mmCIF file of C-alpha atoms in Angstrom:
data_model
loop_
_atom_site.group_PDB
_atom_site.id
_atom_site.type_symbol
_atom_site.label_atom_id
_atom_site.label_comp_id
_atom_site.label_asym_id
_atom_site.label_seq_id
_atom_site.Cartn_x
_atom_site.Cartn_y
_atom_site.Cartn_z
ATOM 1 C CA SER A 1 0.000 0.000 0.000
ATOM 2 C CA ILE A 2 2.865 2.377 0.737
ATOM 3 C CA ILE A 3 4.254 1.714 -2.756
ATOM 4 C CA VAL A 4 0.883 2.533 -4.362
ATOM 5 C CA PHE A 5 0.675 5.714 -2.266
ATOM 6 C CA LEU A 6 4.140 6.884 -3.341
ATOM 7 C CA GLN A 7 3.433 6.009 -6.982
ATOM 8 C CA SER A 8 0.252 8.092 -6.847
ATOM 9 C CA ILE A 9 2.084 11.100 -5.394
ATOM 10 C CA ILE A 10 4.839 10.786 -8.007
ATOM 11 C CA SER A 11 2.350 10.470 -10.891
ATOM 12 C CA ILE A 12 0.757 13.764 -9.853
ATOM 13 C CA PHE A 13 3.960 15.721 -9.361
ATOM 14 C CA TYR A 14 5.737 14.397 -12.488
ATOM 15 C CA SER A 15 4.279 14.329 -15.988
ATOM 16 C CA SER A 16 6.273 11.189 -16.831
ATOM 17 C CA VAL A 17 8.563 8.744 -15.052
ATOM 18 C CA GLU A 18 10.705 6.486 -17.234
ATOM 19 C CA VAL A 19 12.490 3.459 -15.747
ATOM 20 C CA LEU A 20 15.468 1.906 -17.549
ATOM 21 C CA GLY A 21 17.676 -1.108 -16.869
ATOM 22 C CA LYS A 22 15.336 -3.193 -14.702
ATOM 23 C CA GLN A 23 16.906 -6.268 -16.288
ATOM 24 C CA ASN A 24 20.132 -5.427 -14.432
ATOM 25 C CA VAL A 25 18.474 -5.986 -11.045
ATOM 26 C CA PRO A 26 18.828 -9.571 -9.705
ATOM 27 C CA ILE A 27 15.470 -11.217 -9.007
ATOM 28 C CA HIS A 28 16.667 -12.889 -5.799
ATOM 29 C CA GLY A 29 19.318 -12.314 -3.171
ATOM 30 C CA PRO A 30 20.731 -9.210 -1.488
ATOM 31 C CA VAL A 31 21.484 -6.047 -3.463
ATOM 32 C CA ILE A 32 22.949 -2.667 -2.541
ATOM 33 C CA PHE A 33 21.484 0.192 -4.600
ATOM 34 C CA THR A 34 23.582 3.388 -4.781
ATOM 35 C CA GLY A 35 21.950 6.505 -6.220
ATOM 36 C CA ASN A 36 22.995 10.067 -6.937
ATOM 37 C CA HIS A 37 21.367 12.484 -4.512
ATOM 38 C CA MET A 38 19.837 15.606 -6.080
ATOM 39 C CA ASN A 39 16.661 15.870 -4.014
ATOM 40 C CA GLN A 40 16.637 14.969 -0.348
ATOM 41 C CA PHE A 41 13.403 12.981 0.075
ATOM 42 C CA VAL A 42 12.208 12.688 -3.538
ATOM 43 C CA ASP A 43 15.173 10.504 -4.552
ATOM 44 C CA GLY A 44 14.392 7.817 -1.984
ATOM 45 C CA ALA A 45 10.716 7.773 -2.920
ATOM 46 C CA MET A 46 11.632 7.466 -6.602
ATOM 47 C CA VAL A 47 13.968 4.507 -6.123
ATOM 48 C CA PHE A 48 11.538 2.808 -3.738
ATOM 49 C CA ALA A 49 8.476 3.231 -5.975
ATOM 50 C CA THR A 50 10.137 2.233 -9.274
ATOM 51 C CA ASN A 51 12.365 -0.598 -8.028
ATOM 52 C CA PRO A 52 11.433 -4.181 -8.937
ATOM 53 C CA ARG A 53 12.738 -5.155 -5.473
ATOM 54 C CA ARG A 54 11.689 -3.988 -2.024
ATOM 55 C CA VAL A 55 14.402 -1.651 -0.702
ATOM 56 C CA ARG A 56 15.346 -0.662 2.838
ATOM 57 C CA PHE A 57 17.090 2.710 2.863
ATOM 58 C CA MET A 58 19.684 3.959 5.286
ATOM 59 C CA VAL A 59 18.229 7.214 6.624
ATOM 60 C CA ALA A 60 19.721 9.773 9.001
ATOM 61 C CA ALA A 61 18.380 9.145 12.507
ATOM 62 C CA LYS A 62 17.344 12.791 12.831
ATOM 63 C CA SER A 63 14.938 12.360 9.880
ATOM 64 C CA PHE A 64 12.946 9.855 11.935
ATOM 65 C CA LYS A 65 11.955 12.772 14.196
ATOM 66 C CA HIS A 66 10.024 14.452 11.353
ATOM 67 C CA LYS A 67 6.363 13.463 11.427
ATOM 68 C CA ILE A 68 5.830 12.710 7.726
ATOM 69 C CA VAL A 69 9.359 11.591 6.813
ATOM 70 C CA GLY A 70 9.630 9.578 10.025
ATOM 71 C CA PHE A 71 6.309 7.836 9.350
ATOM 72 C CA LEU A 72 7.308 6.934 5.786
ATOM 73 C CA SER A 73 10.775 5.812 6.932
ATOM 74 C CA ARG A 74 9.331 3.454 9.519
ATOM 75 C CA ALA A 75 6.627 2.223 7.116
ATOM 76 C CA THR A 76 9.219 1.298 4.490
ATOM 77 C CA GLY A 77 11.590 -0.382 6.948
ATOM 78 C CA CYS A 78 14.392 2.174 6.741
ATOM 79 C CA ILE A 79 17.482 1.699 8.905
ATOM 80 C CA PRO A 80 18.367 4.722 11.091
ATOM 81 C CA VAL A 81 21.939 5.982 10.953
ATOM 82 C CA THR A 82 23.369 8.367 13.528
ATOM 83 C CA ARG A 83 25.850 10.574 11.702
ATOM 84 C CA SER A 84 28.621 12.511 13.367
ATOM 85 C CA GLN A 85 27.805 15.607 11.273
ATOM 86 C CA ASP A 86 24.326 15.664 12.817
ATOM 87 C CA LEU A 87 25.971 15.924 16.237
ATOM 88 C CA ALA A 88 28.482 18.605 15.217
ATOM 89 C CA ILE A 89 29.328 21.215 17.822
ATOM 90 C CA ALA A 90 30.662 24.700 17.033
ATOM 91 C CA GLY A 91 34.263 24.848 18.176
ATOM 92 C CA THR A 92 35.581 27.436 20.620
ATOM 93 C CA GLY A 93 37.732 30.164 19.056
ATOM 94 C CA LYS A 94 39.114 30.040 15.519
ATOM 95 C CA VAL A 95 41.726 27.980 13.711
ATOM 96 C CA ARG A 96 44.268 28.416 10.942
ATOM 97 C CA LEU A 97 46.002 25.742 8.896
ATOM 98 C CA ASP A 98 49.701 25.366 8.250
ATOM 99 C CA GLY A 99 50.072 22.221 6.174
ATOM 100 C CA HIS A 100 48.823 19.350 8.354
ATOM 101 C CA LYS A 101 49.135 21.477 11.482
ATOM 102 C CA MET A 102 46.073 23.210 12.935
ATOM 103 C CA HIS A 103 46.749 26.196 15.172
ATOM 104 C CA GLY A 104 44.075 27.832 17.278
ATOM 105 C CA GLN A 105 43.258 31.116 18.959
ATOM 106 C CA GLY A 106 41.088 30.773 22.047
ATOM 107 C CA THR A 107 40.626 27.060 21.299
ATOM 108 C CA ARG A 108 40.426 23.959 23.515
ATOM 109 C CA PHE A 109 41.745 21.148 21.345
ATOM 110 C CA LYS A 110 42.146 18.910 24.395
ATOM 111 C CA ASP A 111 38.347 18.591 24.425
ATOM 112 C CA PHE A 112 38.706 16.323 21.391
ATOM 113 C CA LYS A 113 38.376 12.621 22.110
ATOM 114 C CA PRO A 114 39.969 9.716 20.185
ATOM 115 C CA LYS A 115 38.520 9.270 16.680
ATOM 116 C CA ASP A 116 36.770 12.674 16.769
ATOM 117 C CA LYS A 117 37.017 14.784 13.625
ATOM 118 C CA VAL A 118 37.062 18.472 12.791
ATOM 119 C CA ARG A 119 35.173 20.235 10.009
ATOM 120 C CA ILE A 120 36.715 23.310 8.416
ATOM 121 C CA GLY A 121 34.563 24.856 5.723
ATOM 122 C CA GLY A 122 33.052 21.952 3.800
ATOM 123 C CA ASP A 123 35.837 19.452 4.554
ATOM 124 C CA THR A 124 36.051 17.020 7.453
ATOM 125 C CA PHE A 125 39.493 15.912 8.662
ATOM 126 C CA ALA A 126 40.670 13.183 10.997
ATOM 127 C CA ILE A 127 42.635 14.309 14.049
ATOM 128 C CA LYS A 128 45.909 12.413 14.261
ATOM 129 C CA SER A 129 47.160 13.955 17.495
ATOM 130 C CA VAL A 130 46.558 16.849 19.900
ATOM 131 C CA GLU A 131 49.695 18.573 21.154
ATOM 132 C CA SER A 132 47.980 21.277 23.207
ATOM 133 C CA ASP A 133 44.786 23.326 23.386
ATOM 134 C CA THR A 134 46.088 25.462 20.512
ATOM 135 C CA GLU A 135 47.952 22.932 18.352
ATOM 136 C CA ALA A 136 46.882 19.690 16.666
ATOM 137 C CA THR A 137 47.924 17.539 13.718
ATOM 138 C CA LEU A 138 45.352 16.608 11.083
ATOM 139 C CA GLY A 139 45.130 13.614 8.811
ATOM 140 C CA MET A 140 43.373 13.376 5.457
ATOM 141 C CA SER A 141 39.755 14.353 4.821
ATOM 142 C CA ASP A 142 36.907 11.896 4.280
ATOM 143 C CA ASP A 143 37.433 12.197 0.512
ATOM 144 C CA ASN A 144 41.221 11.805 0.833
ATOM 145 C CA LYS A 145 42.027 15.513 0.572
ATOM 146 C CA SER A 146 45.039 16.956 2.358
ATOM 147 C CA PRO A 147 44.500 19.954 4.700
ATOM 148 C CA SER A 148 47.415 21.597 2.900
ATOM 149 C CA THR A 149 45.135 22.087 -0.139
ATOM 150 C CA LEU A 150 42.916 24.484 1.824
ATOM 151 C CA PRO A 151 43.704 28.208 2.291
ATOM 152 C CA GLN A 152 46.602 28.470 4.727
ATOM 153 C CA ASN A 153 47.199 30.810 7.678
ATOM 154 C CA THR A 154 43.665 32.202 7.506
ATOM 155 C CA LEU A 155 41.558 32.250 10.677
ATOM 156 C CA LYS A 156 38.351 30.265 10.281
ATOM 157 C CA GLU A 157 35.547 28.916 12.393
ATOM 158 C CA TYR A 158 35.339 25.157 12.812
ATOM 159 C CA LYS A 159 33.132 22.391 14.162
ATOM 160 C CA MET A 160 33.886 19.381 16.328
ATOM 161 C CA LEU A 161 32.406 16.096 15.076
ATOM 162 C CA PRO A 162 32.200 13.471 17.814
ATOM 163 C CA HIS A 163 33.002 9.864 16.977
ATOM 164 C CA VAL A 164 29.905 7.665 16.650
ATOM 165 C CA ASP A 165 30.075 3.912 17.241
ATOM 166 C CA GLN A 166 28.354 2.428 14.166
ATOM 167 C CA SER A 167 28.826 -1.252 15.102
ATOM 168 C CA GLU A 168 25.116 -1.814 15.836
ATOM 169 C CA MET A 169 24.117 -0.177 12.561
ATOM 170 C CA PHE A 170 26.575 -2.319 10.571
ATOM 171 C CA ASP A 171 25.286 -5.455 12.336
ATOM 172 C CA ALA A 172 21.695 -4.570 11.387
ATOM 173 C CA VAL A 173 22.676 -3.882 7.779
ATOM 174 C CA HIS A 174 24.687 -7.085 7.432
ATOM 175 C CA GLN A 175 21.896 -9.169 8.945
ATOM 176 C CA ALA A 176 19.422 -7.664 6.454
ATOM 177 C CA LEU A 177 21.729 -8.507 3.538
ATOM 178 C CA VAL A 178 22.336 -12.050 4.796
ATOM 179 C CA ARG A 179 18.544 -12.541 4.841
ATOM 180 C CA GLY A 180 18.465 -11.591 1.154
ATOM 181 C CA GLN A 181 17.051 -8.098 1.621
ATOM 182 C CA CYS A 182 18.001 -5.055 -0.463
ATOM 183 C CA LEU A 183 19.691 -1.930 0.857
ATOM 184 C CA GLY A 184 19.478 1.597 -0.552
ATOM 185 C CA ILE A 185 22.277 4.125 -0.014
ATOM 186 C CA PHE A 186 23.040 7.608 -1.312
ATOM 187 C CA PRO A 187 26.831 7.437 -0.929
ATOM 188 C CA GLU A 188 27.412 11.147 -1.592
ATOM 189 C CA GLY A 189 26.281 11.642 1.996
ATOM 190 C CA GLY A 190 23.769 14.427 1.367
ATOM 191 C CA SER A 191 21.605 15.956 -1.335
ATOM 192 C CA HIS A 192 23.008 18.716 -3.540
ATOM 193 C CA ASP A 193 22.274 20.671 -6.724
ATOM 194 C CA ARG A 194 25.583 20.121 -8.522
ATOM 195 C CA THR A 195 25.880 18.725 -12.040
ATOM 196 C CA ASP A 196 28.375 16.031 -11.056
ATOM 197 C CA LEU A 197 28.802 13.572 -8.210
ATOM 198 C CA LEU A 198 30.239 14.573 -4.864
ATOM 199 C CA PRO A 199 33.055 12.377 -3.514
ATOM 200 C CA LEU A 200 31.511 9.130 -2.274
ATOM 201 C CA LYS A 201 31.593 8.212 1.417
ATOM 202 C CA ALA A 202 33.288 4.972 2.422
ATOM 203 C CA GLY A 203 30.189 3.488 4.082
ATOM 204 C CA VAL A 204 29.020 1.503 1.053
ATOM 205 C CA ALA A 205 32.489 -0.047 0.675
ATOM 206 C CA ALA A 206 32.647 -0.931 4.382
ATOM 207 C CA ILE A 207 29.235 -2.610 4.182
ATOM 208 C CA ALA A 208 30.052 -4.607 1.045
ATOM 209 C CA TYR A 209 33.457 -5.801 2.277
ATOM 210 C CA GLY A 210 32.059 -6.517 5.757
ATOM 211 C CA ALA A 211 29.294 -8.733 4.379
ATOM 212 C CA LEU A 212 31.833 -10.680 2.333
ATOM 213 C CA GLU A 213 34.395 -10.973 5.124
ATOM 214 C CA LYS A 214 32.007 -11.919 7.951
ATOM 215 C CA TYR A 215 29.331 -13.911 6.145
ATOM 216 C CA GLY A 216 30.833 -14.839 2.773
ATOM 217 C CA VAL A 217 28.116 -12.902 0.906
ATOM 218 C CA ASN A 218 29.363 -11.007 -2.152
ATOM 219 C CA VAL A 219 26.580 -8.450 -2.502
ATOM 220 C CA PRO A 220 26.202 -6.873 -5.970
ATOM 221 C CA ILE A 221 26.140 -3.067 -5.996
ATOM 222 C CA ILE A 222 23.658 -1.631 -8.514
ATOM 223 C CA PRO A 223 24.239 2.053 -9.431
ATOM 224 C CA VAL A 224 21.015 4.026 -9.837
ATOM 225 C CA GLY A 225 20.902 7.202 -11.900
ATOM 226 C CA LEU A 226 18.194 9.768 -11.153
ATOM 227 C CA THR A 227 17.701 12.462 -13.787
ATOM 228 C CA TYR A 228 15.073 15.181 -13.557
ATOM 229 C CA TRP A 229 14.226 17.966 -15.954
ATOM 230 C CA SER A 230 11.459 20.328 -17.010
ATOM 231 C CA GLY A 231 11.789 21.787 -20.494
ATOM 232 C CA SER A 232 15.346 23.058 -20.745
ATOM 233 C CA LYS A 233 15.841 23.129 -16.984
ATOM 234 C CA THR A 234 17.063 20.401 -14.663
ATOM 235 C CA GLY A 235 16.086 19.665 -11.096
ATOM 236 C CA GLY A 236 13.761 17.360 -9.201
ATOM 237 C CA ASP A 237 11.571 19.997 -7.570
ATOM 238 C CA ARG A 238 9.642 21.302 -10.597
ATOM 239 C CA PHE A 239 5.953 20.440 -10.786
ATOM 240 C CA ARG A 240 4.978 18.351 -13.839
ATOM 241 C CA GLY A 241 8.617 17.815 -14.737
ATOM 242 C CA ARG A 242 9.954 14.527 -16.047
ATOM 243 C CA ALA A 243 12.102 11.911 -14.381
ATOM 244 C CA VAL A 244 14.308 9.077 -15.610
ATOM 245 C CA ILE A 245 15.486 6.336 -13.251
ATOM 246 C CA GLU A 246 18.173 4.072 -14.689
ATOM 247 C CA PHE A 247 19.564 0.912 -13.076
ATOM 248 C CA GLY A 248 23.133 0.185 -14.159
ATOM 249 C CA GLN A 249 25.306 -2.898 -14.413
ATOM 250 C CA PRO A 250 26.055 -4.648 -11.085
ATOM 251 C CA ILE A 251 29.453 -4.117 -9.463
ATOM 252 C CA ARG A 252 31.001 -6.946 -7.428
ATOM 253 C CA ILE A 253 34.087 -7.395 -5.290
ATOM 254 C CA THR A 254 36.617 -9.519 -7.165
ATOM 255 C CA PRO A 255 39.021 -12.024 -5.517
ATOM 256 C CA ASP A 256 41.908 -9.618 -6.172
ATOM 257 C CA MET A 257 40.015 -6.795 -4.460
ATOM 258 C CA LEU A 258 39.288 -9.029 -1.461
ATOM 259 C CA GLN A 259 42.979 -9.915 -1.160
ATOM 260 C CA LYS A 260 43.839 -6.226 -1.291
ATOM 261 C CA TYR A 261 41.267 -5.577 1.432
ATOM 262 C CA LYS A 262 43.061 -8.002 3.736
ATOM 263 C CA GLU A 263 46.336 -6.155 3.189
ATOM 264 C CA ASP A 264 45.214 -2.530 2.792
ATOM 265 C CA LYS A 265 41.629 -1.706 3.758
ATOM 266 C CA ARG A 266 41.862 1.968 2.847
ATOM 267 C CA GLY A 267 43.251 1.180 -0.598
ATOM 268 C CA ALA A 268 40.574 -1.476 -1.174
ATOM 269 C CA PHE A 269 37.830 0.948 -0.142
ATOM 270 C CA THR A 270 39.187 3.553 -2.556
ATOM 271 C CA GLU A 271 39.305 1.046 -5.420
ATOM 272 C CA LEU A 272 35.711 -0.095 -4.853
ATOM 273 C CA LEU A 273 34.440 3.480 -4.471
ATOM 274 C CA GLU A 274 36.092 4.407 -7.771
ATOM 275 C CA GLY A 275 34.249 1.527 -9.428
ATOM 276 C CA VAL A 276 30.948 2.565 -7.858
ATOM 277 C CA SER A 277 31.507 6.191 -8.871
ATOM 278 C CA GLU A 278 32.265 5.142 -12.451
ATOM 279 C CA GLY A 279 29.138 2.980 -12.491
ATOM 280 C CA MET A 280 26.984 5.839 -11.218
ATOM 281 C CA ARG A 281 28.344 8.228 -13.836
ATOM 282 C CA ALA A 282 27.376 5.647 -16.474
ATOM 283 C CA VAL A 283 23.679 6.082 -15.603
ATOM 284 C CA ILE A 284 23.522 9.887 -15.352
ATOM 285 C CA VAL A 285 24.615 12.821 -17.491
ATOM 286 C CA THR A 286 27.361 14.837 -15.798
ATOM 287 C CA ALA A 287 28.727 18.267 -16.662
ATOM 288 C CA ASP A 288 30.944 20.955 -15.142
ATOM 289 C CA ASN A 289 28.022 23.357 -14.675
ATOM 290 C CA TYR A 290 24.332 23.862 -15.504
ATOM 291 C CA GLU A 291 25.097 25.914 -18.607
ATOM 292 C CA GLU A 292 27.075 23.023 -20.050
ATOM 293 C CA LEU A 293 24.391 20.514 -19.025
ATOM 294 C CA GLN A 294 21.718 22.590 -20.757
ATOM 295 C CA LEU A 295 23.932 22.796 -23.855
ATOM 296 C CA ILE A 296 24.245 18.996 -23.885
ATOM 297 C CA HIS A 297 20.480 18.445 -23.741
ATOM 298 C CA THR A 298 19.815 21.131 -26.390
ATOM 299 C CA THR A 299 22.398 19.570 -28.714
ATOM 300 C CA ARG A 300 20.911 16.131 -28.201
ATOM 301 C CA ARG A 301 17.399 17.325 -29.041
ATOM 302 C CA LEU A 302 18.547 19.049 -32.236
ATOM 303 C CA TYR A 303 20.760 16.156 -33.313
ATOM 304 C CA LYS A 304 17.721 13.992 -34.056
ATOM 305 C CA LYS A 305 14.967 15.246 -36.344
ATOM 306 C CA PRO A 306 11.571 15.706 -34.643
ATOM 307 C CA ALA A 307 10.017 13.070 -36.930
ATOM 308 C CA GLN A 308 12.459 10.420 -35.744
ATOM 309 C CA THR A 309 11.357 8.194 -32.901
ATOM 310 C CA VAL A 310 14.025 8.080 -30.215
ATOM 311 C CA SER A 311 13.669 5.941 -27.104
ATOM 312 C CA ILE A 312 14.464 7.321 -23.678
ATOM 313 C CA GLN A 313 17.442 4.933 -23.496
ATOM 314 C CA GLU A 314 18.821 6.371 -26.753
ATOM 315 C CA ARG A 315 18.317 9.921 -25.484
ATOM 316 C CA GLN A 316 20.233 9.167 -22.286
ATOM 317 C CA ASP A 317 23.058 7.450 -24.154
ATOM 318 C CA LEU A 318 23.304 10.272 -26.682
ATOM 319 C CA SER A 319 23.464 12.913 -23.941
ATOM 320 C CA ARG A 320 26.239 10.986 -22.205
ATOM 321 C CA ARG A 321 28.174 10.740 -25.482
ATOM 322 C CA PHE A 322 27.959 14.516 -25.973
ATOM 323 C CA ALA A 323 29.066 15.063 -22.353
ATOM 324 C CA ILE A 324 32.115 12.819 -22.831
ATOM 325 C CA ALA A 325 32.919 14.481 -26.176
ATOM 326 C CA ILE A 326 32.945 17.933 -24.559
ATOM 327 C CA ARG A 327 35.386 16.738 -21.874
ATOM 328 C CA ILE A 328 37.710 15.140 -24.431
ATOM 329 C CA ILE A 329 37.695 18.187 -26.725
ATOM 330 C CA THR A 330 38.302 20.700 -23.930
ATOM 331 C CA ARG A 331 41.071 18.525 -22.456
ATOM 332 C CA GLN A 332 42.809 18.397 -25.816
ATOM 333 C CA ASN A 333 42.412 22.157 -26.275
ATOM 334 C CA ASP A 334 43.917 23.369 -22.978
ATOM 335 C CA GLY A 335 40.575 23.498 -21.177
ATOM 336 C CA LYS A 336 38.764 25.527 -23.848
ATOM 337 C CA LEU A 337 36.448 24.808 -26.741
ATOM 338 C CA PRO A 338 37.803 25.416 -30.267
ATOM 339 C CA THR A 339 36.588 28.602 -31.965
ATOM 340 C CA ASP A 340 34.033 26.890 -34.208
ATOM 341 C CA LEU A 341 32.497 24.922 -31.322
ATOM 342 C CA SER A 342 32.508 28.015 -29.134
ATOM 343 C CA GLU A 343 30.507 29.875 -31.801
ATOM 344 C CA LEU A 344 28.114 26.931 -32.104
ATOM 345 C CA LYS A 345 27.683 26.917 -28.328
ATOM 346 C CA GLU A 346 26.718 30.607 -28.416
ATOM 347 C CA LYS A 347 24.145 29.994 -31.165
ATOM 348 C CA LEU A 348 22.635 27.102 -29.238
ATOM 349 C CA SER A 349 22.466 29.260 -26.118
ATOM 350 C CA VAL A 350 20.615 32.026 -27.993
ATOM 351 C CA TYR A 351 18.249 29.452 -29.518
ATOM 352 C CA GLN A 352 17.426 27.941 -26.123
ATOM 353 C CA LYS A 353 16.842 31.354 -24.535
ATOM 354 C CA LYS A 354 14.337 32.193 -27.289
ATOM 355 C CA LEU A 355 12.506 28.918 -26.684
ATOM 356 C CA ASP A 356 12.369 29.662 -22.963
ATOM 357 C CA TYR A 357 11.145 33.206 -23.597
ATOM 358 C CA TRP A 358 8.220 32.041 -25.759
ATOM 359 C CA GLY A 359 7.507 28.941 -23.650
ATOM 360 C CA LEU A 360 8.093 26.630 -26.614
ATOM 361 C CA LYS A 361 9.738 23.243 -27.083
ATOM 362 C CA ASP A 362 11.746 22.052 -30.067
ATOM 363 C CA TYR A 363 9.054 19.832 -31.525
ATOM 364 C CA GLN A 364 6.543 22.721 -31.540
ATOM 365 C CA ILE A 365 8.623 24.936 -33.844
ATOM 366 C CA ASN A 366 7.387 23.379 -37.085
ATOM 367 C CA LYS A 367 3.666 23.402 -36.308
ATOM 368 C CA LEU A 368 3.624 26.361 -33.883
ATOM 369 C CA GLN A 369 0.840 24.909 -31.823
ATOM 370 C CA GLN A 370 0.557 22.880 -28.670
ATOM 371 C CA ASP A 371 -1.617 19.806 -28.451
ATOM 372 C CA VAL A 372 -3.638 19.795 -25.231
ATOM 373 C CA SER A 373 -5.357 16.677 -23.921
ATOM 374 C CA TYR A 374 -8.235 18.073 -21.879
ATOM 375 C CA PHE A 375 -9.180 14.584 -20.743
ATOM 376 C CA LYS A 376 -5.657 14.078 -19.360
ATOM 377 C CA LEU A 377 -5.794 17.446 -17.587
ATOM 378 C CA PHE A 378 -9.176 16.562 -16.043
ATOM 379 C CA TYR A 379 -7.960 13.112 -14.994
ATOM 380 C CA THR A 380 -4.806 14.570 -13.412
ATOM 381 C CA PHE A 381 -6.842 17.123 -11.448
ATOM 382 C CA LEU A 382 -9.388 14.530 -10.309
ATOM 383 C CA HIS A 383 -6.653 12.079 -9.330
ATOM 384 C CA GLY A 384 -4.856 14.689 -7.247
ATOM 385 C CA PHE A 385 -8.075 15.952 -5.656
ATOM 386 C CA CYS A 386 -9.199 12.459 -4.590
ATOM 387 C CA LEU A 387 -5.783 11.512 -3.247
ATOM 388 C CA PHE A 388 -5.285 14.629 -1.154
#
């Protein structure tokens, strides 16, 4: 019943929802689904409602406190996760970085406990050692970034992230997988509005390797791509927009990767995360910015004549090919587009702005009229009215 309810809500908010790659999802056995995270609560509902398997999502424990989200999370069997960032405390004083050293003014670094972390700006770093209340040594960030890459000798505010014992959560997750259940994770760690993936958190790798090491279960990881757009714009929060959910090829831990895990866990995690990241990029269209992403979709629409029938799978593949082509061309041209492509880009931009101004779509240019299904409009209104 909860699936029917979510499907009804989705059918009202989105004009169409296309699902690709269901054949890649195993019919039986445990599966870990990893999706890109563009829209905080919509993404989970989308994967849950369109998945051929029943999925239990890992959800931040604080979300269970929300009345609606908490109800839906409990109804769908979500697993609560207490995250250290949800328990972050504003640090006393300010800090400045000098390589891996962190110096403070008015700080109390001795308040840090073993395995605590510190967040400076948008980066979270491990604390290797605390020399005094005003001096500490930092390790690498969660996405393997060195503190020396951040602005140096500049006073900044910071937050203290307490260590959270996740052993009970991992036990619950592993037991669910051993029973053949499916797990849903958004490994970027939080929703965002960027046009590319954020660095993936190590949790999905720890879960997959843990299930294999403790229980001998090699759980396939299925990347899930969520793409939303409305006209020439992208984003999952636009009423009557369109959505495409694509399930990619499964990713498994190989014997060589398992051997590496026994010798170097961090290196094995990094290798698996790179594979998962690559798999996720294979089911979405990535770009450096929204202008480039819009250019890719405009080019794809004009590449095929309106009279030609193009499946949603072909549209996705074609957009990804254009995205890859742009990266290759700019890389070969010192980060810039050649003059002829730059001029073409400008023409496409002007063309798209004119379409947006007049509220038109490409296929309407030839006939200059819009077909309206009044029955569909009435049905949509009646459906929404009865549901709410």
